[in-house]
Short mmCIF file of C-alpha atoms in Angstrom, two decimals:
data_model
loop_
_atom_site.label_atom_id
_atom_site.label_comp_id
_atom_site.label_asym_id
_atom_site.label_seq_id
_atom_site.Cartn_x
_atom_site.Cartn_y
_atom_site.Cartn_z
CA UNK A 186 39.10 88.07 56.71
CA UNK A 187 41.25 85.71 54.65
CA UNK A 188 43.70 83.74 56.77
CA UNK A 189 46.28 81.23 55.64
CA UNK A 190 48.28 79.48 58.34
CA UNK A 191 51.16 77.22 57.39
CA UNK A 192 52.60 74.52 59.61
CA UNK A 193 54.91 71.52 59.41
CA UNK A 194 58.24 73.22 58.85
CA UNK A 195 61.39 72.28 60.71
CA UNK A 196 64.86 70.84 60.38
CA UNK A 197 65.18 67.70 58.26
CA UNK A 198 68.14 65.71 56.97
CA UNK A 199 68.92 65.56 53.25
CA UNK A 200 67.03 62.79 51.50
CA UNK A 201 64.22 62.74 54.08
CA UNK A 202 60.60 63.82 53.70
CA UNK A 203 58.39 66.50 55.20
CA UNK A 204 54.74 67.47 54.75
CA UNK A 205 53.59 71.06 55.01
CA UNK A 206 50.01 72.06 55.72
CA UNK A 207 48.16 75.30 55.16
CA UNK A 208 44.85 75.84 56.94
CA UNK A 209 42.58 78.35 55.21
CA UNK A 210 39.75 80.40 56.66
CA UNK A 211 37.70 83.48 55.87
CA UNK A 212 36.79 82.48 52.32
CA UNK A 213 35.21 79.63 50.35
CA UNK A 214 38.28 77.43 50.06
CA UNK A 215 36.87 75.09 47.38
CA UNK A 216 36.34 78.02 45.02
CA UNK A 217 39.98 79.07 44.81
CA UNK A 218 43.20 77.78 43.38
CA UNK A 219 46.17 77.64 45.71
CA UNK A 220 49.94 77.96 45.38
CA UNK A 221 53.08 77.15 47.29
CA UNK A 222 55.86 79.72 46.92
CA UNK A 223 59.23 79.57 48.66
CA UNK A 224 61.97 82.01 49.51
CA UNK A 225 65.50 80.88 50.31
CA UNK A 226 67.34 82.96 52.93
CA UNK A 227 68.25 86.32 51.45
CA UNK A 228 66.85 85.39 48.04
CA UNK A 229 63.82 86.22 45.94
CA UNK A 230 60.47 84.50 45.57
CA UNK A 231 60.40 81.13 43.81
CA UNK A 232 57.11 79.60 42.75
CA UNK A 233 56.80 75.91 43.68
CA UNK A 234 53.40 74.54 42.70
CA UNK A 235 49.76 75.30 41.93
CA UNK A 236 46.56 73.32 42.34
CA UNK A 237 43.21 74.10 40.87
CA UNK A 238 40.21 74.76 43.13
CA UNK A 239 38.94 71.20 42.69
CA UNK A 240 42.35 69.52 42.48
CA UNK A 241 41.83 68.74 38.80
CA UNK A 242 45.07 70.35 37.64
CA UNK A 243 48.47 70.59 39.28
CA UNK A 244 51.69 72.11 37.97
CA UNK A 245 55.17 72.22 39.44
CA UNK A 246 58.42 74.14 39.11
CA UNK A 247 61.11 72.10 37.36
CA UNK A 248 63.24 72.29 40.51
CA UNK A 249 60.73 70.21 42.51
CA UNK A 250 59.01 68.13 39.83
CA UNK A 251 58.98 64.46 40.76
CA UNK A 252 59.90 65.16 44.38
CA UNK A 253 57.09 67.42 45.67
CA UNK A 254 53.34 66.82 45.53
CA UNK A 255 50.68 69.45 46.08
CA UNK A 256 47.25 68.35 47.26
CA UNK A 257 44.21 69.68 49.04
CA UNK A 258 41.35 68.50 51.20
CA UNK A 259 38.42 70.81 50.59
CA UNK A 260 36.45 69.21 53.42
CA UNK A 261 39.15 70.39 55.82
CA UNK A 262 39.96 73.70 54.11
CA UNK A 263 43.58 72.57 54.01
CA UNK A 264 46.35 72.66 51.42
CA UNK A 265 49.33 70.32 51.58
CA UNK A 266 52.83 70.04 50.18
CA UNK A 267 54.47 66.63 50.43
CA UNK A 268 58.22 67.08 50.02
CA UNK A 269 60.36 64.00 49.38
CA UNK A 270 64.07 63.55 48.69
CA UNK A 271 64.83 66.90 50.26
CA UNK A 272 68.03 68.71 49.33
CA UNK A 273 69.99 71.51 50.95
CA UNK A 274 68.77 73.84 48.21
CA UNK A 275 65.17 73.28 49.33
CA UNK A 276 65.94 75.27 52.50
CA UNK A 277 63.52 78.18 52.46
CA UNK A 278 60.47 79.80 53.97
CA UNK A 279 57.47 78.17 52.33
CA UNK A 280 54.38 80.30 51.81
CA UNK A 281 50.96 79.09 50.85
CA UNK A 282 49.03 81.61 48.80
CA UNK A 283 45.57 81.93 47.30
CA UNK A 284 45.07 82.41 43.61
CA UNK A 285 45.17 80.84 40.19
CA UNK A 286 46.41 82.20 36.90
CA UNK A 287 45.30 85.82 37.04
CA UNK A 288 46.87 86.70 40.37
CA UNK A 289 48.04 85.51 43.77
CA UNK A 290 46.12 87.68 46.17
CA UNK A 291 46.68 86.46 49.75
CA UNK A 292 49.74 84.95 51.37
CA UNK A 293 50.29 83.12 54.62
CA UNK A 294 53.07 84.06 57.02
CA UNK A 295 55.24 81.16 55.96
CA UNK A 296 56.92 78.17 57.58
CA UNK A 297 60.68 77.62 57.57
CA UNK A 298 62.12 74.39 56.21
CA UNK A 299 65.80 73.75 56.86
CA UNK A 300 67.48 70.81 55.15
CA UNK A 301 70.70 70.02 56.94
CA UNK A 302 72.60 67.08 58.32
CA UNK B 289 68.07 83.50 36.46
CA UNK B 290 64.47 84.71 36.67
CA UNK B 291 62.09 84.51 33.73
CA UNK B 292 61.02 88.10 34.45
CA UNK B 293 63.73 90.75 34.63
CA UNK B 294 63.68 93.52 37.23
CA UNK B 295 66.40 95.97 38.26
CA UNK B 296 68.05 94.76 41.49
CA UNK B 297 67.67 98.11 43.20
CA UNK B 298 66.22 101.59 42.84
CA UNK B 299 66.41 104.59 45.12
CA UNK B 300 64.91 108.03 45.47
CA UNK B 301 64.36 110.72 48.05
CA UNK B 302 61.24 111.04 50.21
CA UNK B 303 58.40 112.68 48.30
CA UNK B 304 59.86 111.76 44.93
CA UNK B 305 58.63 109.26 42.35
CA UNK B 306 60.18 105.97 41.32
CA UNK B 307 59.39 103.37 38.68
CA UNK B 308 60.29 99.68 38.67
CA UNK B 309 60.34 97.80 35.39
CA UNK B 310 59.54 94.15 34.74
CA UNK B 311 60.46 92.64 31.40
CA UNK B 312 59.23 89.34 30.08
CA UNK B 313 58.11 87.67 26.88
CA UNK B 314 55.02 86.83 24.86
CA UNK B 315 54.43 83.63 26.84
CA UNK B 316 54.11 85.48 30.13
CA UNK B 317 53.60 89.26 30.33
CA UNK B 318 52.62 89.48 26.68
CA UNK B 319 49.54 87.31 27.16
CA UNK B 320 48.75 87.31 30.87
CA UNK B 321 47.97 89.81 33.59
CA UNK B 322 50.79 91.10 35.80
CA UNK B 323 50.69 91.42 39.57
CA UNK B 324 53.03 93.33 41.84
CA UNK B 325 53.93 92.42 45.39
CA UNK B 326 55.49 94.36 48.24
CA UNK B 327 57.58 92.53 50.81
CA UNK B 328 58.51 94.59 53.84
CA UNK B 329 61.55 93.37 55.79
CA UNK B 330 60.84 90.18 57.71
CA UNK B 331 57.26 89.83 56.48
CA UNK B 332 55.30 87.89 53.89
CA UNK B 333 54.61 89.45 50.49
CA UNK B 334 51.37 91.36 50.00
CA UNK B 335 49.47 92.14 46.81
CA UNK B 336 50.02 95.68 45.59
CA UNK B 337 48.70 95.65 42.01
CA UNK B 338 46.69 93.01 40.15
CA UNK B 339 45.46 92.66 36.58
CA UNK B 340 48.23 95.06 35.47
CA UNK B 341 46.84 98.24 36.97
CA UNK B 342 44.23 97.55 39.64
CA UNK B 343 44.76 98.24 43.33
CA UNK B 344 43.28 96.05 46.07
CA UNK B 345 41.27 97.91 48.67
CA UNK B 346 43.54 99.60 51.17
CA UNK B 347 46.38 100.22 48.74
CA UNK B 348 46.88 103.99 48.31
CA UNK B 349 46.73 105.54 44.86
CA UNK B 350 50.40 106.47 45.21
CA UNK B 351 50.97 102.98 43.78
CA UNK B 352 50.16 102.40 40.11
CA UNK B 353 50.78 99.73 37.51
CA UNK B 354 50.91 99.63 33.74
CA UNK B 355 51.65 97.12 31.01
CA UNK B 356 52.75 97.49 27.43
CA UNK B 357 53.60 94.54 25.24
CA UNK B 358 55.98 92.28 27.12
CA UNK B 359 56.87 94.76 29.85
CA UNK B 360 55.20 96.08 32.97
CA UNK B 361 55.95 98.98 35.26
CA UNK B 362 55.21 99.75 38.89
CA UNK B 363 55.12 103.41 39.83
CA UNK B 364 55.28 104.84 43.31
CA UNK B 365 54.78 108.55 43.95
CA UNK B 366 55.18 110.60 47.12
CA UNK B 367 57.79 108.16 48.44
CA UNK B 368 57.79 107.50 52.17
CA UNK B 369 60.39 105.77 54.30
CA UNK B 370 57.79 103.10 54.99
CA UNK B 371 57.87 102.18 51.30
CA UNK B 372 61.36 100.71 51.71
CA UNK B 373 60.83 97.08 50.73
CA UNK B 374 61.45 94.48 48.08
CA UNK B 375 59.06 94.60 45.12
CA UNK B 376 58.29 91.65 42.87
CA UNK B 377 56.38 91.33 39.63
CA UNK B 378 54.66 88.07 38.82
CA UNK B 379 52.51 86.46 36.16
CA UNK B 380 51.52 83.14 34.63
CA UNK B 381 53.73 81.73 31.90
CA UNK B 382 51.56 79.85 29.41
CA UNK B 383 54.47 77.99 27.82
CA UNK B 384 55.95 76.79 31.11
CA UNK B 385 52.55 76.23 32.77
CA UNK B 386 54.11 77.92 35.75
CA UNK B 387 53.79 81.09 37.74
CA UNK B 388 56.93 83.21 37.32
CA UNK B 389 58.34 86.01 39.43
CA UNK B 390 60.88 88.70 38.75
CA UNK B 391 64.09 88.61 40.75
CA UNK B 392 62.88 91.44 42.96
CA UNK B 393 63.81 95.10 43.29
CA UNK B 394 64.99 96.61 46.55
CA UNK B 395 63.64 100.13 47.01
CA UNK B 396 65.66 102.50 49.16
CA UNK B 397 64.16 105.81 50.20
CA UNK B 398 67.16 108.00 50.87
#
């Protein structure tokens, strides 16, 4: 079965960096696009970034453009999110999710990122 | 302010039917497929409806989806207390080159 397991969350000071990972299993990772979606405490879902199955295209939400970088290593079945210049408003549960343009079909359980001094 | 507009909350009694609307524009719902997600309290979202009206395996036919123009609707019949959750619509926005979600609708089964 499809499994997506995020890791790398934690407490970080404003202005610092953090890298999230998402290990995928149960499907052919290099055949699927992948997303990062976040959810601030008590708030709705906010899309963060998307990467094509081969890494050829990447798009970002305006709120993270220039600060976050999505990448993938298909040899390791792993998706990444490099987060730089973190702000308090980046505090959220970060989900990795499988999909491209037509739908997002599987979600991980999420990893909590807290940006606080 | 979400690109897709959903009502913040809906409610109905057990056994009844409820609909949740999702309004967008030609750059998103008007030209792309809509998905719906259910998020039970304290859990990750799960796919409920994809490609406007299709149900993944394991999703009961009490859940249905439809799309017309720049709006989409999720329908739930035979409401159960276990259906209490937040529901989100989502789709690709071709102008923004971004995936967009509705603000979410909290369903209460009275």
